[in-house]
mmCIF file of C-alpha atoms and ligand atoms in Angstrom:
data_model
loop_
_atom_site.group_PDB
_atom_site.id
_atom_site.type_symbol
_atom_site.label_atom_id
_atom_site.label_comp_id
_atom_site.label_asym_id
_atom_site.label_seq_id
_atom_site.Cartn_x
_atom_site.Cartn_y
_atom_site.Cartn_z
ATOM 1 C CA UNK T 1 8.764 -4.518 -13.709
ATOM 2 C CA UNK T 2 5.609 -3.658 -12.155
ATOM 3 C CA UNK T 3 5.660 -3.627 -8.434
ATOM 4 C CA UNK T 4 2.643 -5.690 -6.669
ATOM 5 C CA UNK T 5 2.465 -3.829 -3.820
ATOM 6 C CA UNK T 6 1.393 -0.324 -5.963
ATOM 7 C CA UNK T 7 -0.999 -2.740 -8.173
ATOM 8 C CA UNK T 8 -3.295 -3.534 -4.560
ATOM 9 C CA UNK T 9 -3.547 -0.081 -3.784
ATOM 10 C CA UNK T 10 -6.956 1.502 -4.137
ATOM 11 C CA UNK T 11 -7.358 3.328 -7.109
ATOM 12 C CA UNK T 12 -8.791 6.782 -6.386
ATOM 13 C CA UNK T 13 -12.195 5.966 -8.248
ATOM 14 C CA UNK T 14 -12.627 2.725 -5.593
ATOM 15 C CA UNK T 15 -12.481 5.066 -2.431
ATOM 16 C CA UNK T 16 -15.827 5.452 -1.009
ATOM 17 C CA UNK T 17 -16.985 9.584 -1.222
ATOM 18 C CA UNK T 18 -17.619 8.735 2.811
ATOM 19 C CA UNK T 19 -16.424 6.474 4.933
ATOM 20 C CA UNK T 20 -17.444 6.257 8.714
ATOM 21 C CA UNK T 21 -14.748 3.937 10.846
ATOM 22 C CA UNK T 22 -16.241 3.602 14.442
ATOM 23 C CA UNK T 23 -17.889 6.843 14.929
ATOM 24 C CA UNK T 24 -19.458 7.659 18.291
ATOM 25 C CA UNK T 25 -21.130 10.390 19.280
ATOM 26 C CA UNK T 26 -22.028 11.432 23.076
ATOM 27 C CA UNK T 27 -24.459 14.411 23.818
ATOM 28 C CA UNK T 28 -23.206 15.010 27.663
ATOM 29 C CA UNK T 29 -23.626 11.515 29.337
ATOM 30 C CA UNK T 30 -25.704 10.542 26.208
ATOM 31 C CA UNK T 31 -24.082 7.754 24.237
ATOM 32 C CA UNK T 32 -26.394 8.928 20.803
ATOM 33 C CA UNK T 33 -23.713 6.400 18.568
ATOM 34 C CA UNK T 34 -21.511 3.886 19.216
ATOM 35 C CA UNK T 35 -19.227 2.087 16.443
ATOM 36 C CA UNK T 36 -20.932 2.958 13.645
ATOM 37 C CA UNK T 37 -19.413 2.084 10.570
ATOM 38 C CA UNK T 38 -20.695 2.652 6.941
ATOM 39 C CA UNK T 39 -19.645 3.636 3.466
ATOM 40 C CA UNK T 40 -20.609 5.723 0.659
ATOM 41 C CA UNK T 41 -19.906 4.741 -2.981
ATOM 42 C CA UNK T 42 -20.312 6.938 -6.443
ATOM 43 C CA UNK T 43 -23.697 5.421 -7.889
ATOM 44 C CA UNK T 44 -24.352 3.433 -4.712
ATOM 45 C CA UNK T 45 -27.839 3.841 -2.150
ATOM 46 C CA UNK T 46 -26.976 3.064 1.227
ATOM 47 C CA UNK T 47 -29.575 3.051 3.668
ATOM 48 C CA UNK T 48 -29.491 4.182 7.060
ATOM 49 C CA UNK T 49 -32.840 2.118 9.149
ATOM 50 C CA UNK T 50 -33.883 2.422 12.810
ATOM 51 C CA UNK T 51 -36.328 3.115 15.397
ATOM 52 C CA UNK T 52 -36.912 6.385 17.018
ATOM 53 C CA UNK T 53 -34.244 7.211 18.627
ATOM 54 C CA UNK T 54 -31.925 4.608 16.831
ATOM 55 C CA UNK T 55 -29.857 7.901 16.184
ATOM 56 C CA UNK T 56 -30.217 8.043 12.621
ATOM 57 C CA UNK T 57 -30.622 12.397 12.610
ATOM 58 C CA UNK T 58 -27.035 12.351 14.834
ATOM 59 C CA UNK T 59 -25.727 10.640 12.702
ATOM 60 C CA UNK T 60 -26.797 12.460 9.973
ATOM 61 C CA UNK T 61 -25.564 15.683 11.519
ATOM 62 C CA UNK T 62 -22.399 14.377 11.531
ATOM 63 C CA UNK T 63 -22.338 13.654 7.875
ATOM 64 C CA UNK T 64 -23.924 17.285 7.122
ATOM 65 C CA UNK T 65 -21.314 18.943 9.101
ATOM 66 C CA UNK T 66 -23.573 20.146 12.014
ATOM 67 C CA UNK T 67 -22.033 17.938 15.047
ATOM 68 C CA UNK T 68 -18.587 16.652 15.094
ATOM 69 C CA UNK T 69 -18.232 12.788 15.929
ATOM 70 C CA UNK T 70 -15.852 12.290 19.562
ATOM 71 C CA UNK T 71 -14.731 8.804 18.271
ATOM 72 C CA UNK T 72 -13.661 7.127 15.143
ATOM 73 C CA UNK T 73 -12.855 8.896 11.897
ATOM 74 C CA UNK T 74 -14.890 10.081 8.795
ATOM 75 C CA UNK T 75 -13.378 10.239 5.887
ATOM 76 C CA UNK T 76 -14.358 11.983 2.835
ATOM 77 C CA UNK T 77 -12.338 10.372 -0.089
ATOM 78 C CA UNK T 78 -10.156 9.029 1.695
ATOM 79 C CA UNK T 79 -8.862 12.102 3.505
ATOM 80 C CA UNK T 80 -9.777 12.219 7.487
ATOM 81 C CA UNK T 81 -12.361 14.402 7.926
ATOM 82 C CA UNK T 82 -13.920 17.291 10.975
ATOM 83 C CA UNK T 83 -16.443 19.020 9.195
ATOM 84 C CA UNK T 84 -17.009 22.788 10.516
ATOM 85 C CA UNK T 85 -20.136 23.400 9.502
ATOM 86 C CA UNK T 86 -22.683 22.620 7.118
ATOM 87 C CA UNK T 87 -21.344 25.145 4.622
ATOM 88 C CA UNK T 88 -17.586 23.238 4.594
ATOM 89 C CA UNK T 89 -19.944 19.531 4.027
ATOM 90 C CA UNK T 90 -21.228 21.204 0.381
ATOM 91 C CA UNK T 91 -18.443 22.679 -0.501
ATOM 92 C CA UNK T 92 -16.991 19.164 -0.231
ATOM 93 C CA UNK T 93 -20.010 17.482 -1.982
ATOM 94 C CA UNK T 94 -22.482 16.268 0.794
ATOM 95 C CA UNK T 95 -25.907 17.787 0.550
ATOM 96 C CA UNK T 96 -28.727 17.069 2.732
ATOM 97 C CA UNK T 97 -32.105 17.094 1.512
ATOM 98 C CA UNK T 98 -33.891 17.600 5.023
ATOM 99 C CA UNK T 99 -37.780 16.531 5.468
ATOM 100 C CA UNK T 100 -39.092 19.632 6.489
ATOM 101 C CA UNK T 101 -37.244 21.297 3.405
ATOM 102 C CA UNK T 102 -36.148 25.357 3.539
ATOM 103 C CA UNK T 103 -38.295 26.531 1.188
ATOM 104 C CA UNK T 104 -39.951 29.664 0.780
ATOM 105 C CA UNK T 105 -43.561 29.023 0.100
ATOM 106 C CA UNK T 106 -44.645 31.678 -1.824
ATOM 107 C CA UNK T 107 -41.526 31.847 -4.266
ATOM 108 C CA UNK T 108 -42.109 30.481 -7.586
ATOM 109 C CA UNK T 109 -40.135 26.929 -7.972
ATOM 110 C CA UNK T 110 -37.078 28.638 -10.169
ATOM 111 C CA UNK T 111 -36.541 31.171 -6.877
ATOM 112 C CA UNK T 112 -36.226 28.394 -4.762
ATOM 113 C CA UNK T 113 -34.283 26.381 -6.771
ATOM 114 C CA UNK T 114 -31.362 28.662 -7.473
ATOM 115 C CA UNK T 115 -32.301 30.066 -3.467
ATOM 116 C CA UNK T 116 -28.806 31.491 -2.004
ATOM 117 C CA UNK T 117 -27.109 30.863 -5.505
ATOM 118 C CA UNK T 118 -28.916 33.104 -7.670
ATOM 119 C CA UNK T 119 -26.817 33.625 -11.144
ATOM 120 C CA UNK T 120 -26.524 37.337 -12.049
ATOM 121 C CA UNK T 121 -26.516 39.775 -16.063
ATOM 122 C CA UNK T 122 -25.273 43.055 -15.851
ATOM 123 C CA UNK T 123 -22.037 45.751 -13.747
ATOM 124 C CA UNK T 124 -22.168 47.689 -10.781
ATOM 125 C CA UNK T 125 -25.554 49.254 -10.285
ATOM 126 C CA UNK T 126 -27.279 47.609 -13.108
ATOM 127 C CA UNK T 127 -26.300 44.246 -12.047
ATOM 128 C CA UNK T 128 -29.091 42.038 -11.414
ATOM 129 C CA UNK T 129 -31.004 38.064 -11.008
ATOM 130 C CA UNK T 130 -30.662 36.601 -13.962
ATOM 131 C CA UNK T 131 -34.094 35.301 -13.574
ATOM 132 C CA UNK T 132 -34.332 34.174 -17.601
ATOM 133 C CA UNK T 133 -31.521 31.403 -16.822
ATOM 134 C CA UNK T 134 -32.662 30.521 -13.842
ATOM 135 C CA UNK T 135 -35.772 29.876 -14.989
ATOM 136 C CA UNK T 136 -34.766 27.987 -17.858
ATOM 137 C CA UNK T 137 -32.167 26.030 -16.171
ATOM 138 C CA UNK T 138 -35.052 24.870 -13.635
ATOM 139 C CA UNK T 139 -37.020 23.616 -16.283
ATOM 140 C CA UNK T 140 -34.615 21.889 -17.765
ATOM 141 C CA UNK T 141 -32.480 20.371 -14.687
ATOM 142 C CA UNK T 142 -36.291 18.863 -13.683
ATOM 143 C CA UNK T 143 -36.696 17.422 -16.810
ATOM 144 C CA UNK T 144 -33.264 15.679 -16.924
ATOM 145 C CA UNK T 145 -34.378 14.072 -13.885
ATOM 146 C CA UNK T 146 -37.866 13.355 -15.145
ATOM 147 C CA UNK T 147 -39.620 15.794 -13.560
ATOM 148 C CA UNK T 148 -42.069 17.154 -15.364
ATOM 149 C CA UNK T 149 -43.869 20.277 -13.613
ATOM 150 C CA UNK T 150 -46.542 22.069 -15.047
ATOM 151 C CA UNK T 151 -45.102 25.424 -14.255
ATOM 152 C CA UNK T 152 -41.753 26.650 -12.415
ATOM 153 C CA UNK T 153 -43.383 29.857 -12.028
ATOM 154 C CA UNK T 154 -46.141 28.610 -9.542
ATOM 155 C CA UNK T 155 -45.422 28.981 -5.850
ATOM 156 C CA UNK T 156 -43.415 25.846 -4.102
ATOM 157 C CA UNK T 157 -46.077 26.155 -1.412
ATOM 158 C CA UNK T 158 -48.055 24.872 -4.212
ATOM 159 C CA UNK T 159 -46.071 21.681 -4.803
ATOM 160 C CA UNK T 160 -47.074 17.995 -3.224
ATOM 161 C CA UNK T 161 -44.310 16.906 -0.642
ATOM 162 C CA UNK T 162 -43.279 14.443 -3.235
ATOM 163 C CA UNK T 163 -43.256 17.049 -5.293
ATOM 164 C CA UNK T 164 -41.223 19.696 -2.906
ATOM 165 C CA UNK T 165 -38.421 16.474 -2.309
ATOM 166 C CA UNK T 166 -37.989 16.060 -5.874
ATOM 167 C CA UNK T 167 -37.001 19.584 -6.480
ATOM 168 C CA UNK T 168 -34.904 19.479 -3.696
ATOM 169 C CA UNK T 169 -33.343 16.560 -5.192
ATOM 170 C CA UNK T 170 -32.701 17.891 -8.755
ATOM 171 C CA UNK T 171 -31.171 20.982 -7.138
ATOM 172 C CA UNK T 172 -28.648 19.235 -5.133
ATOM 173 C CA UNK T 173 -27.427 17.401 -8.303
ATOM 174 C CA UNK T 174 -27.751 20.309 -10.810
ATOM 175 C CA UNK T 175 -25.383 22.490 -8.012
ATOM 176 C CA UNK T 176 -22.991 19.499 -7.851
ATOM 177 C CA UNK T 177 -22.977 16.872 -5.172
ATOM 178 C CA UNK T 178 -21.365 13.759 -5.146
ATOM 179 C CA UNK T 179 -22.823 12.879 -2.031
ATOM 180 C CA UNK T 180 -26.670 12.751 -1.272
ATOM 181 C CA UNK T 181 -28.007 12.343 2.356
ATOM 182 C CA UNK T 182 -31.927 12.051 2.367
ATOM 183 C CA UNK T 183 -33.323 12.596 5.991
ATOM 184 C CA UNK T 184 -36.475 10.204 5.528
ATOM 185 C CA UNK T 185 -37.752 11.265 2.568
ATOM 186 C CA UNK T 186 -41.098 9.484 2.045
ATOM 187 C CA UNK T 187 -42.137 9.283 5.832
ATOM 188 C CA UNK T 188 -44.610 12.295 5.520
ATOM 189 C CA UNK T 189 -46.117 10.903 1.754
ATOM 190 C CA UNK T 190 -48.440 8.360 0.790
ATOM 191 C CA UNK T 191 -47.686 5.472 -1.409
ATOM 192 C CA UNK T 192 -48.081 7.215 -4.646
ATOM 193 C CA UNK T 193 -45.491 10.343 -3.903
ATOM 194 C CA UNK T 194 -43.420 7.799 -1.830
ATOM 195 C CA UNK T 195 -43.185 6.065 -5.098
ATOM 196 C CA UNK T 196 -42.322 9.349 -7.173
ATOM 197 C CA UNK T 197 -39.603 10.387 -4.763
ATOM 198 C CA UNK T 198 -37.981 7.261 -4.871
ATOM 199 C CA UNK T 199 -37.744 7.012 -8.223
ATOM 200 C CA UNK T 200 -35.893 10.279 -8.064
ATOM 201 C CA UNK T 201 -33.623 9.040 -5.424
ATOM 202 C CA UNK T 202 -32.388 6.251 -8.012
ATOM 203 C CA UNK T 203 -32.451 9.015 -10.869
ATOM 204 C CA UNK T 204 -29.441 10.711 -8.883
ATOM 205 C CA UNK T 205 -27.921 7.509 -8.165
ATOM 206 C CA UNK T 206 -28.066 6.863 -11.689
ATOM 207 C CA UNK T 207 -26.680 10.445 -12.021
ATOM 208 C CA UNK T 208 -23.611 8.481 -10.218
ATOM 209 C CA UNK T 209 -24.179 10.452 -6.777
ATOM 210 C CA UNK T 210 -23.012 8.443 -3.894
ATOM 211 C CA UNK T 211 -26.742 8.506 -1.963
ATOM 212 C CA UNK T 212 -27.596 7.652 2.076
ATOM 213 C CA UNK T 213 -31.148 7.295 2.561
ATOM 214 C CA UNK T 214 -32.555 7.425 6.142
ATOM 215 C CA UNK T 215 -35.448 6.070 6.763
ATOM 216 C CA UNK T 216 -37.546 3.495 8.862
ATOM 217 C CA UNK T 217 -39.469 2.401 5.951
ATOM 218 C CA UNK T 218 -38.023 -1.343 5.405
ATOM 219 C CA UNK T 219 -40.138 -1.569 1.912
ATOM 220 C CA UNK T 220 -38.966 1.508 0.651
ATOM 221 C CA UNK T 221 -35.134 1.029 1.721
ATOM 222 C CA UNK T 222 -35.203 -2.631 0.285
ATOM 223 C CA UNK T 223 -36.540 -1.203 -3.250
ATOM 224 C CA UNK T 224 -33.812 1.331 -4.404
ATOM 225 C CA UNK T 225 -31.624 0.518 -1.862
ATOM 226 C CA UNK T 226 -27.521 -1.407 -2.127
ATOM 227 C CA UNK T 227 -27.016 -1.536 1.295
ATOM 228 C CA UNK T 228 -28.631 -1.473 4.322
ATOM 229 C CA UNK T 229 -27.150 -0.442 8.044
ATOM 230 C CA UNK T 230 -29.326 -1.053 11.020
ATOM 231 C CA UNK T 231 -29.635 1.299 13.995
ATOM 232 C CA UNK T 232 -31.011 0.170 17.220
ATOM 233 C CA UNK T 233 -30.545 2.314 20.848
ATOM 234 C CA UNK T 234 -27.276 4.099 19.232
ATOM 235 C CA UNK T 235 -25.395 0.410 17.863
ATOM 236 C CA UNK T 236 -25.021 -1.397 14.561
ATOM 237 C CA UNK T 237 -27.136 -4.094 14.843
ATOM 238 C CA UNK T 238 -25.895 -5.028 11.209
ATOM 239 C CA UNK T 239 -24.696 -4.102 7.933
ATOM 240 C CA UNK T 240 -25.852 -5.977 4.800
ATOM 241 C CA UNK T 241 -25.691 -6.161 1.055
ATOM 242 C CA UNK T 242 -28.758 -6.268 -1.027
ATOM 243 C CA UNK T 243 -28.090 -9.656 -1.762
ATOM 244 C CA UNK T 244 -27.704 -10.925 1.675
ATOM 245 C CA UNK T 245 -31.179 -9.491 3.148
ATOM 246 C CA UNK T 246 -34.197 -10.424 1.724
ATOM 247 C CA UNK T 247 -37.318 -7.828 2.387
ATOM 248 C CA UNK T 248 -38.760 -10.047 4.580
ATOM 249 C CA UNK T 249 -36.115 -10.574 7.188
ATOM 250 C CA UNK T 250 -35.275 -6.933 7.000
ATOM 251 C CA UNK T 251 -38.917 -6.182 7.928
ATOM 252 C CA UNK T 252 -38.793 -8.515 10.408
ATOM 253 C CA UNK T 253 -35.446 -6.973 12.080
ATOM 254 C CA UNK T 254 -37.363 -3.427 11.740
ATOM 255 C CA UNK T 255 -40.118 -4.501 13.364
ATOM 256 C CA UNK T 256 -38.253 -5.721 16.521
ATOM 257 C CA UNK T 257 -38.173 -9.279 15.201
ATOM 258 C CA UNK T 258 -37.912 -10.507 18.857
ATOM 259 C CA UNK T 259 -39.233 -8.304 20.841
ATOM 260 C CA UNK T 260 -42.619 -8.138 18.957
ATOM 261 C CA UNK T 261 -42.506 -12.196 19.649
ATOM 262 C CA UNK T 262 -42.167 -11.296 23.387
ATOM 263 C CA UNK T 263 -45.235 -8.686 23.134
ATOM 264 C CA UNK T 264 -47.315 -11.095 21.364
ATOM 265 C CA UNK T 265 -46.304 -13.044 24.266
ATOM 266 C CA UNK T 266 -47.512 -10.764 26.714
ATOM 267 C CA UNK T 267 -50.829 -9.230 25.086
ATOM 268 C CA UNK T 268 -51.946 -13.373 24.729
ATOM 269 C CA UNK T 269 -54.874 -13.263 26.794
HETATM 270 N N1 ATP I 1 -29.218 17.437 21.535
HETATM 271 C C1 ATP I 1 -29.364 16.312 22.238
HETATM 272 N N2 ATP I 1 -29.090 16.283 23.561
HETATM 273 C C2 ATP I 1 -29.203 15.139 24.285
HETATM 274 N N3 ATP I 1 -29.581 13.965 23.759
HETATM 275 C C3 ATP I 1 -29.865 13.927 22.465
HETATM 276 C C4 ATP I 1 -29.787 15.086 21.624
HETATM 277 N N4 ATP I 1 -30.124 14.740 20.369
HETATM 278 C C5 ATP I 1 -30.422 13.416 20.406
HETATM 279 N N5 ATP I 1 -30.267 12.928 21.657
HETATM 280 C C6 ATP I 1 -30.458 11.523 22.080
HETATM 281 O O1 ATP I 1 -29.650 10.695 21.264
HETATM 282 C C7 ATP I 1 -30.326 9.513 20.889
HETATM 283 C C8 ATP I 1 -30.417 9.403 19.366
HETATM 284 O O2 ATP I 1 -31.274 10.432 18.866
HETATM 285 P P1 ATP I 1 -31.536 10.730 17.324
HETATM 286 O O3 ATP I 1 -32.369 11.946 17.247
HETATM 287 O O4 ATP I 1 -30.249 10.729 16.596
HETATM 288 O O5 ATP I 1 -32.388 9.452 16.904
HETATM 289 P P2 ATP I 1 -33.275 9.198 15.595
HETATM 290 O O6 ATP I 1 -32.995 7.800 15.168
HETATM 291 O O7 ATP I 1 -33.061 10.254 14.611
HETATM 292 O O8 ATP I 1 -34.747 9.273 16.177
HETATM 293 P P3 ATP I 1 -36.076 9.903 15.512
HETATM 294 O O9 ATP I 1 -36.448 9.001 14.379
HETATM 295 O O10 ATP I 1 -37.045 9.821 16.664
HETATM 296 O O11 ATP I 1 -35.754 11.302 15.111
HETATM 297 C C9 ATP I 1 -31.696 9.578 21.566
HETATM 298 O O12 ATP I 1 -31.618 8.834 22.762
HETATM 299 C C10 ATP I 1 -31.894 11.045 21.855
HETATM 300 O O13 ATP I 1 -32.689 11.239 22.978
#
């Protein structure tokens, strides 16, 4: 007889890759996050919106193993979680694409991609970079994400920022993360790269990488994105489902929904 009790536990594959349970975070006297609570799921974009100083880069230290939360637990598949450093956060599956991306500008795009990782032919003194693989795998790891360069051999200085994020992107899944943090992504591109980069973005969600996107773009979140958690002065001021939050109300919350009604009030002449 089957017992009910072991039929409602969570399977492994419905754990969420992250889960955040009341995390705060206090920089001396500074209360950066309070309560925050969000989740990561395996093919799943949740997006992380605020203000300057909403705390969105804290938290994503946290997540990326460079600051430890004081309060609340993280949880990475289901297993309670202090992260080290940002070394321990890949080798459990969390990259972090960062906006001003490590990259060295003057290495061809196959250098950079494999950058710290390099594969290797050859013993003892003749051992050396396997550059033939690496620059066939770079070719080829782009294209499965639809990214069609002209040349891996030209310098990554060379690249557009859309360009430089998409790489970064298709490196982070080729090298095997389940778990994809973007740090505001499109806030140095235009519309046409912001475009491009978020179509990557879904490409490794379709890839079935759990992905947080940080931003405090309201148009871009609401296109690619499942769920949405709001930062404002350190707090959740909510956490919705796509289908809960139309565009226009989350634009309105981004744009201080009230408080620009106030200003208006005040700049009336
Ligand atoms: N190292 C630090 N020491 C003291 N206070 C800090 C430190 N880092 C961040 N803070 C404070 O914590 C709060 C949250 O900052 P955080 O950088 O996480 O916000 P943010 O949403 O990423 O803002 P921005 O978009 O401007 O980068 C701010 O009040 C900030 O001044």
């Amino acid at each position: 007889m089957s017992d009910r009790k072991h039929e409602d536990l969570p399977m492994p594959e419905d754990l969420p890759l992250v889960e955040l349970s009341g995390v705060s975070k206090f920089y001396g006297n500074i209360k950066a996050l309070e309560d925050i609570s969000l989740t990561v799921h395996p093919g799943r974009i949740t997006c992380v919106l605020g203000d300057n100083g909403a705390g969105k880069s804290t938290l994503i230290k946290i997540v990326s193993g460079l600051h430890q939360h004081d309060a609340g637990t993280f949880r990475i598949q289901g297993e309670e979680t202090r992260l080290g450093s940002p070394r321990e956060a890949l080798d459990r599956g969390i990259a972090t694409v960062y906006q001003d991306l490590a990259v060295v500008p003057l290495m061809p795009v196959w250098r950079n991609f494999f950058l710290g990782s390099e594969p290797t032919v050859g013993w003892g003194p003749l051992r050396r970079m396997d550059v033939r693989t690496m620059r066939r795998t770079t070719r080829s790891e782009l294209l499965r994400m639809g990214i069609d360069l002209r040349d891996v051999d030209q310098p990554i200085g060379t690249l557009s920022g859309g360009e430089r994020q998409s790489v970064a992107i298709a490196r982070a899944v080729h090298f095997g993360a389940k778990v994809l943090v973007l740090d505001e992504p499109t806030a140095a591109l235009g519309v046409k790269q912001s475009g491009v980069v978020l179509k990557y973005v879904a490409a490794a969600r379709d890839a079935g990488l759990g992905v947080v996107l940080i931003t405090h773009n309201p148009h871009h979140a609401h296109l690619v994105g499942d769920r949405f958690v709001l930062l404002k002065r350190g707090t959740m001021s909510g956490s919705y489902e796509k289908a809960e939050l139309e565009l226009d109300e989350l634009v309105r919350q981004m744009a201080g929904g009230s408080e620009l009604e106030e200003l208006s009030h005040e700049l009336r002449r």
